[in-house]
Coordinates of C-alpha atoms in Angstrom, one line a residue:
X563 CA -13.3 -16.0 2.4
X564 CA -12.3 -14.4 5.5
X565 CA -15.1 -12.6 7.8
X566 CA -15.0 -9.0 7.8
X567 CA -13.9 -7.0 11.1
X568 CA -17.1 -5.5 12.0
X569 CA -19.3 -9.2 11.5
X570 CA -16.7 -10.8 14.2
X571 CA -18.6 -11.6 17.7
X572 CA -17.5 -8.4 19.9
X573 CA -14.5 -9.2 22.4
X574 CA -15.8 -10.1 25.6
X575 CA -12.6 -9.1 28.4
X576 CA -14.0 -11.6 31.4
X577 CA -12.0 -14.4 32.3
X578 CA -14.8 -17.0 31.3
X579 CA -14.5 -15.8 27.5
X580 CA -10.9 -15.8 26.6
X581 CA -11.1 -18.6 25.0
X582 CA -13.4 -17.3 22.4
X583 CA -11.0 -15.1 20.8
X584 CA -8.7 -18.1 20.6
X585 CA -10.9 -20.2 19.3
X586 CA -11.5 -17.7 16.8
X587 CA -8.4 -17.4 15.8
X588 CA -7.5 -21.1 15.1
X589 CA -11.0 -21.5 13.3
X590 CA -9.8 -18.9 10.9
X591 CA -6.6 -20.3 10.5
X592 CA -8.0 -23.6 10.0
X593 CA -10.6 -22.6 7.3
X594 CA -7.9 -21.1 5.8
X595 CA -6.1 -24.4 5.9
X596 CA -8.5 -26.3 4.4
X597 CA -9.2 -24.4 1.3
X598 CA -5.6 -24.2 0.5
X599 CA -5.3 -28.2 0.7
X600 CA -8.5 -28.1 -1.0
X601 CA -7.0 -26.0 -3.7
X602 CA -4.0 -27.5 -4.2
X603 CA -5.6 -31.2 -4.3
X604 CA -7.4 -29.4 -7.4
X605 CA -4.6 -28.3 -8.8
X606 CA -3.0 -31.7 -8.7
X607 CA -5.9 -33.7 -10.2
X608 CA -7.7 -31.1 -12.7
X609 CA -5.9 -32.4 -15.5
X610 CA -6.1 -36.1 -15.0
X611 CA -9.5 -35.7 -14.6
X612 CA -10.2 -33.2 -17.3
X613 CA -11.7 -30.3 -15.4
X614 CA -9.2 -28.4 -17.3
X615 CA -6.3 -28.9 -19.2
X616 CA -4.7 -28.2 -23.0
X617 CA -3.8 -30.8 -25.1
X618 CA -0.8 -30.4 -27.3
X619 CA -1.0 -33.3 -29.2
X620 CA -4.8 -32.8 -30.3
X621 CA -4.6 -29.0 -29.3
X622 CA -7.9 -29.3 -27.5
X623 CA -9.2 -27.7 -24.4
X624 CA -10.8 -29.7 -22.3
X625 CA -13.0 -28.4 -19.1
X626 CA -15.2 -30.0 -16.9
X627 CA -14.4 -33.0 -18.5
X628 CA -16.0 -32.0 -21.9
X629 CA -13.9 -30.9 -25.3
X630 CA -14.3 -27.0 -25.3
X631 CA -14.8 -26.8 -28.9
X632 CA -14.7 -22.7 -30.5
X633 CA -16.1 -23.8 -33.6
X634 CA -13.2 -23.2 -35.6
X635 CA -12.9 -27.2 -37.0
X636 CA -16.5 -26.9 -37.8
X637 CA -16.3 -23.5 -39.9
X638 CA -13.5 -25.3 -41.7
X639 CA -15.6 -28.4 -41.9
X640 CA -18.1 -26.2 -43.8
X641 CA -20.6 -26.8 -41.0
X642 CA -20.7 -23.3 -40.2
X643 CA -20.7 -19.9 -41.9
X644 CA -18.2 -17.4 -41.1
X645 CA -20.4 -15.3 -38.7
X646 CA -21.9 -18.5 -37.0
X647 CA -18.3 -19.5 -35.9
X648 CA -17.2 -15.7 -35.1
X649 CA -20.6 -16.0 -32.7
X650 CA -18.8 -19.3 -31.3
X651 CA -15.9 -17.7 -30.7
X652 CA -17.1 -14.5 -29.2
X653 CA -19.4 -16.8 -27.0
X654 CA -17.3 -19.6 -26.2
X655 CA -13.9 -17.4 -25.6
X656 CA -14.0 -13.5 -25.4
X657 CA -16.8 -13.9 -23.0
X658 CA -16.0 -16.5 -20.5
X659 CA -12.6 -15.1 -20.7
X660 CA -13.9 -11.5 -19.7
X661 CA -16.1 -12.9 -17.1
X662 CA -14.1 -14.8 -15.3
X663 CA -11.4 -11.6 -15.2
X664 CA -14.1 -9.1 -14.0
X665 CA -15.3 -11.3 -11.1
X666 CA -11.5 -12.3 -10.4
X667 CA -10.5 -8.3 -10.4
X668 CA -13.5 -7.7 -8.5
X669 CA -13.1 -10.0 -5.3
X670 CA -9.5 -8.4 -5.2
X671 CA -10.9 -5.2 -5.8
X672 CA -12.7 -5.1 -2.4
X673 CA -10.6 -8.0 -0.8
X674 CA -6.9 -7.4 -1.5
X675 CA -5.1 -10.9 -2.9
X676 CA -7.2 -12.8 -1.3
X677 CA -6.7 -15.7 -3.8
X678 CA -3.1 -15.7 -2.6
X679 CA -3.1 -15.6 0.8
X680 CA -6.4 -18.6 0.8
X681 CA -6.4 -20.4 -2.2
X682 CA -2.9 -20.3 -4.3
X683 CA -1.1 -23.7 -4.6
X684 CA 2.4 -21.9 -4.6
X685 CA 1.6 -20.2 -1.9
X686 CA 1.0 -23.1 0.5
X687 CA 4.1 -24.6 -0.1
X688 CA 6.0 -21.1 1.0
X689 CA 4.1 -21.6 3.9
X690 CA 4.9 -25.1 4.7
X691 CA 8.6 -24.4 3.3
X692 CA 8.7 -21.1 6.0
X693 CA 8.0 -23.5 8.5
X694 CA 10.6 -25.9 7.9
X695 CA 13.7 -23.4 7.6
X696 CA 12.5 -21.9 10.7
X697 CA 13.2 -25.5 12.1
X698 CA 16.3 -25.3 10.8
X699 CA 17.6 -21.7 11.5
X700 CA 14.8 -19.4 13.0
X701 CA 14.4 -17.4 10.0
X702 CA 12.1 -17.6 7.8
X703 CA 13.4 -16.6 4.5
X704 CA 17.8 -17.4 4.0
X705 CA 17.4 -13.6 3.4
X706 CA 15.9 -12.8 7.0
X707 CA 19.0 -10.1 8.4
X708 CA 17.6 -11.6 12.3
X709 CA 15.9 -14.7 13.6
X710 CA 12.3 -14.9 14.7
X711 CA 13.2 -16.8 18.1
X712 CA 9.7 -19.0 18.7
X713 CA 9.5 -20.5 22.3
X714 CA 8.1 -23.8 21.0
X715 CA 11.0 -24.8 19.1
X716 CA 14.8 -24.5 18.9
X717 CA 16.7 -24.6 15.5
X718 CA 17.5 -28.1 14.8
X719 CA 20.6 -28.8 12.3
X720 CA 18.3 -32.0 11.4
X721 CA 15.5 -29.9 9.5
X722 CA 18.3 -28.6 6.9
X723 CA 17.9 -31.4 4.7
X724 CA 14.4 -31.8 4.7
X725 CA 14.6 -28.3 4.1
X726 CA 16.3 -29.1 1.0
X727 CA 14.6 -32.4 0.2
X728 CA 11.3 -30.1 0.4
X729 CA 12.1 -27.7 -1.8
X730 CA 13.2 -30.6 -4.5
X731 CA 10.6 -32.1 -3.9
X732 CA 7.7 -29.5 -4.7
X733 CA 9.9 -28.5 -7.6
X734 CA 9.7 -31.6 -9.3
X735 CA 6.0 -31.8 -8.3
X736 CA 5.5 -28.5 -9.8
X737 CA 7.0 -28.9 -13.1
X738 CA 5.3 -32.2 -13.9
X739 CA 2.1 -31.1 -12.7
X740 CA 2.3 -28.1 -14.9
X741 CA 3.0 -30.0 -17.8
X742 CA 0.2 -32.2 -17.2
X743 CA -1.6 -29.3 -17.6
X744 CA -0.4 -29.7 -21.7
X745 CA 0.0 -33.2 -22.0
X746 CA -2.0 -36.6 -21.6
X747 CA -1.3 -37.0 -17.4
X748 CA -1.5 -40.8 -18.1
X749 CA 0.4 -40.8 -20.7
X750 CA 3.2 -38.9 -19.3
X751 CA 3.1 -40.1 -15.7
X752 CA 3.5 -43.9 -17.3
X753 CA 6.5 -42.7 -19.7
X754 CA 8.2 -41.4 -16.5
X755 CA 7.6 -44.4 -13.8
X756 CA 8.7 -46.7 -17.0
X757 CA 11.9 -44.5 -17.9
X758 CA 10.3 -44.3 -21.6
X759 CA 10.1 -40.3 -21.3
X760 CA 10.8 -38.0 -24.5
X761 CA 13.7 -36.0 -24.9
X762 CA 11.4 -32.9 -24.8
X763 CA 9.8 -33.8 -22.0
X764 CA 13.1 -35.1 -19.9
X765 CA 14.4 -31.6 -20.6
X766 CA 11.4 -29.8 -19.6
X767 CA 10.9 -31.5 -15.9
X768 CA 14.9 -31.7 -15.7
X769 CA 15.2 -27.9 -16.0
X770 CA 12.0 -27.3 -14.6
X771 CA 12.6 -29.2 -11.4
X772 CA 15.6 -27.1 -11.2
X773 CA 14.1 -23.4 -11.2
X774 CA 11.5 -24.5 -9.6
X775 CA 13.8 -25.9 -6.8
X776 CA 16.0 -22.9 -6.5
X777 CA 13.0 -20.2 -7.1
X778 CA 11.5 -22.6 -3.3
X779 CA 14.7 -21.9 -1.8
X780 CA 15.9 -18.5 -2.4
X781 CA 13.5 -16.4 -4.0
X782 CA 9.6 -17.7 -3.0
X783 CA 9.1 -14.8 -1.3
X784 CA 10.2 -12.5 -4.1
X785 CA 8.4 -14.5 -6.8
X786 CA 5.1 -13.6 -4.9
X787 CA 5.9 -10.3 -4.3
X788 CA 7.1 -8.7 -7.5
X789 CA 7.5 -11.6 -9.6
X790 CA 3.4 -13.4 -9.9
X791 CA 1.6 -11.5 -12.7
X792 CA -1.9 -12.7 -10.6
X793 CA -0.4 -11.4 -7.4
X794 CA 0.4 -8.0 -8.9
X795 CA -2.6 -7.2 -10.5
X796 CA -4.8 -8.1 -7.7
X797 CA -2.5 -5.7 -5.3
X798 CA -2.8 -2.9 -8.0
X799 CA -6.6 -3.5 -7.9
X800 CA -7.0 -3.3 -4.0
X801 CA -4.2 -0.1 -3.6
X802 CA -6.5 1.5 -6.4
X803 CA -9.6 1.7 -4.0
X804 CA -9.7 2.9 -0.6
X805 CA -12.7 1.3 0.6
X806 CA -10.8 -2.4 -0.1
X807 CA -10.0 -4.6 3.3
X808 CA -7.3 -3.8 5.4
X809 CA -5.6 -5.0 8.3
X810 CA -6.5 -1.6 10.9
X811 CA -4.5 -0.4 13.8
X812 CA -6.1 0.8 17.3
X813 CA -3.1 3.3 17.1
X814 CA -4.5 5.2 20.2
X815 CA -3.7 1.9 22.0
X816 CA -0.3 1.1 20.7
X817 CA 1.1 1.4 24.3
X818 CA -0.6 -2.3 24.5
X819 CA 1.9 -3.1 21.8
X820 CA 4.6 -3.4 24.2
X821 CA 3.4 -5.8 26.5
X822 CA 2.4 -8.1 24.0
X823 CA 3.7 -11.6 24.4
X824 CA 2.1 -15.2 23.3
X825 CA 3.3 -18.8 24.4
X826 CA 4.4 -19.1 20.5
X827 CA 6.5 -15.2 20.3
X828 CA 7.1 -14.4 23.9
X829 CA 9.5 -11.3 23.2
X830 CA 6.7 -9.8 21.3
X831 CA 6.2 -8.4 17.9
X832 CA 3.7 -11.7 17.7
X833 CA 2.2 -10.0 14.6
X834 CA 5.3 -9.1 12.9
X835 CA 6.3 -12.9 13.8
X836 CA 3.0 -14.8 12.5
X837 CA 3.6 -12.9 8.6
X838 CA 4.3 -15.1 6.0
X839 CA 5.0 -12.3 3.8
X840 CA 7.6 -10.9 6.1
X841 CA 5.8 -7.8 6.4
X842 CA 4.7 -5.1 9.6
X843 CA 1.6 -5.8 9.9
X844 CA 0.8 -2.5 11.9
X845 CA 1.7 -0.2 8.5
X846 CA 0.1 2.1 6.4
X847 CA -1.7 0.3 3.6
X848 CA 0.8 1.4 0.3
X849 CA 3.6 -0.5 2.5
X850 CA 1.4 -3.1 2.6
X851 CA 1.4 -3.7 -0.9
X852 CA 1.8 -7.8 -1.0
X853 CA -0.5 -8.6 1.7
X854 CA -2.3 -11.5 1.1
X855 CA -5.2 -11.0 3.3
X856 CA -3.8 -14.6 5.5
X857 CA -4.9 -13.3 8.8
X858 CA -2.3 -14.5 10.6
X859 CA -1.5 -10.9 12.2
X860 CA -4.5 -10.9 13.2
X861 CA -4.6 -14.4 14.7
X862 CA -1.6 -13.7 16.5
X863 CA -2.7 -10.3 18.3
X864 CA -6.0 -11.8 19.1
X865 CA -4.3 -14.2 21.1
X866 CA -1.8 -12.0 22.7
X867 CA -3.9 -9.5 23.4
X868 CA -6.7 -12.3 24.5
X869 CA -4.0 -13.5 27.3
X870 CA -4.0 -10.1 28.9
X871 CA -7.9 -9.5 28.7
X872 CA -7.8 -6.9 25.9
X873 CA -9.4 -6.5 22.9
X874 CA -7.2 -7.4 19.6
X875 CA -5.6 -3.9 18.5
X876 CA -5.6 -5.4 14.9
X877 CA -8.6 -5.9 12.7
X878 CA -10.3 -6.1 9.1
X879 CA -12.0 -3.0 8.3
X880 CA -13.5 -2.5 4.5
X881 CA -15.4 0.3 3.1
X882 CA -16.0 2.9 4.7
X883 CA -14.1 1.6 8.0
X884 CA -11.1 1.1 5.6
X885 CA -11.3 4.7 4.2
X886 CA -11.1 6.3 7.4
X887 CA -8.4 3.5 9.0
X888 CA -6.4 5.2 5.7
X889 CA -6.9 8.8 6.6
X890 CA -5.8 8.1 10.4
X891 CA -2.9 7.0 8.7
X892 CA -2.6 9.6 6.3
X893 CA -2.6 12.4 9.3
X894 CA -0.3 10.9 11.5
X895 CA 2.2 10.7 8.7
X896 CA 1.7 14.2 8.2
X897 CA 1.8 14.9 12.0
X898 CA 4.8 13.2 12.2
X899 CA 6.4 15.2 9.6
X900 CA 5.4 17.9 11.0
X901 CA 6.5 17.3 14.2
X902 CA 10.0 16.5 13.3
X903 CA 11.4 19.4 12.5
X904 CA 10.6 20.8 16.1
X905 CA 12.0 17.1 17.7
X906 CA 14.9 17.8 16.3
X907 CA 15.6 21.5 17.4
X908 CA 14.8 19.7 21.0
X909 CA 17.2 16.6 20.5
X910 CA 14.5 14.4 21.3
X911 CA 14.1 12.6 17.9
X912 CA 13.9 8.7 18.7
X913 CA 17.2 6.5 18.0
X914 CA 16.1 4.9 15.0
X915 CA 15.4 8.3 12.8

């Protein structure tokens, strides 16, 4: 989980401590790094090893490596009476079912999609996928209208096909894995290295591999912004309380903006650059709606900023930091409204409006 804003050691500006914010930055990036391999390792093995998984052909949950039982066989066994096995059920479903939502909805009530942007499996490989079409073409999405030049690396035609290869390859990794999730794991893993698969379950990783595949190459980034049902309701739960964590802006520094540079994004917008999501880091929370709390905005300005002895103009605030980092934001919306109207009486509205 990341740390707060305010519980991050204070920037020091001597010369002697600029490595600290660096550090800082690649410790975050790297615990963030290891629970999404952690993660994803999980997700690969939970059913093999029966931490969780449904069983079609018995139709039994298993979890933990136990049969999760509702009592239902039992009350038709005769072993139980009708309110023993509703008991079961309430116990045994409704509740750890209800639980497990309220805490879920809770962490991204105060923490954004935090789930996403440390812990989700699909996530990771949009990451690792970003990286290798930037390789390829210094975009990171094949919808990008402009490159993201990096100074430590040039496009490379060779990275297209591992581009490609990559995106098959988590494809077919995805759709087996998820029906691992409903069938025996050694049973079907066996059927497939021994060419003895079912019709049923040739068709499903057939046209599973294929969405999957195409959904990897054209549309990851839209799948996790509008398309993830756990994405979306964890945004709508963080927009719907202002004391949840945001990425802040020292907006009465924002002259610094301009001179910021790294070795990595030496033309600047390092923060803008380092987004996985493709978003401005810099905005006003409700454009910020499918943030997933990564850090890597951060990361990046700590180090650019770090280069030119400055503190990072971009930080985590939550609660009541993050309610009043929102009504800064609020009033110079309204101040630039305001201000517009006279702007353009005077011809001196910027280019871009």
């Amino acid at each position: 989980m990341p740390t707060p804003a305010h519980s991050i050691p204070p920037f020091s500006a001597t010369a002697t401590s600029l490595a600290a914010p660096v550090s800082s930055s690649l410790s975050l990036q790297r615990r963030r790094r290891l629970f999404q391999l952690g993660f994803f390792a999980l997700f690969l093995v939970a059913p093999a090893l029966d931490w969780l998984r449904f069983d079609l052909n018995e139709a039994q949950l298993w979890f933990l490596g136990q049969r999760w039982s509702l009592g239902i066989d039992d009350f038709r066994a005769g072993r139980l009476s009708a309110d023993e096995a509703a008991v079961s059920i309430l116990l045994r479903a409704f509740l750890p079912g209800i639980l497990f939502v309220a805490a879920f909805m809770a962490v991204a009530w105060r923490y954004g999609r935090l789930y996403c942007g440390w812990l989700c499996p699909h996530f990771s490989i949009v990451e690792t996928l970003n990286q290798a079409l930037h390789r390829a073409s210094a975009r990171y999405s094949l919808w990008d209208r402009r490159p993201t030049p990096r100074a430590d690396r040039a496009p490379q035609r060779r990275w297209w096909p591992l581009f490609g290869l990559g995106c098959l390859a988590f494809g077919f990794l995805w759709s087996i894995t998820l029906l691992s999730y409903l069938l025996p794991p050694a049973e079907l893993w066996s059927r497939l290295l021994s060419g003895t698969s079912t019709p049923n379950q040739a068709r499903f990783l057939i046209a599973g591999t294929l969405v999957f595949t195409l959904e990897f190459a054209f549309a990851r980034h839209l799948f996790c912004r509008f398309g993830c049902a756990v994405g979306l309701f964890q945004s709508l739960a963080w927009m719907a309380n202002p004391k949840g964590m945001v990425v802040a802006f020292e907006r009465r520094k924002a002259r610094d903006c301009r001179s910021c540079s790294t070795p990595v994004f030496p033309d600047g917008s390092a923060c803008d650059g380092g987004c996985p999501m493709r978003l401005n880091a810099r905005n006003i929370k409700r454009m910020m709606f499918s943030c997933v709390q990564c850090g890597q905005c951060l990361s990046a300005c700590e180090t650019s900023q770090g280069a030119q002895q400055r503190a990072p103009l971009l930080t985590w605030q939550i609660g009541a930091d993050a309610v009043a980092e929102t009504l800064r934001q609020r009033r110079a919306e309204l101040d630039a409204e305001r201000d517009t109207p006279r702007r353009a009486r005077a011809g001196t509205l910027p280019e871009e409006l």
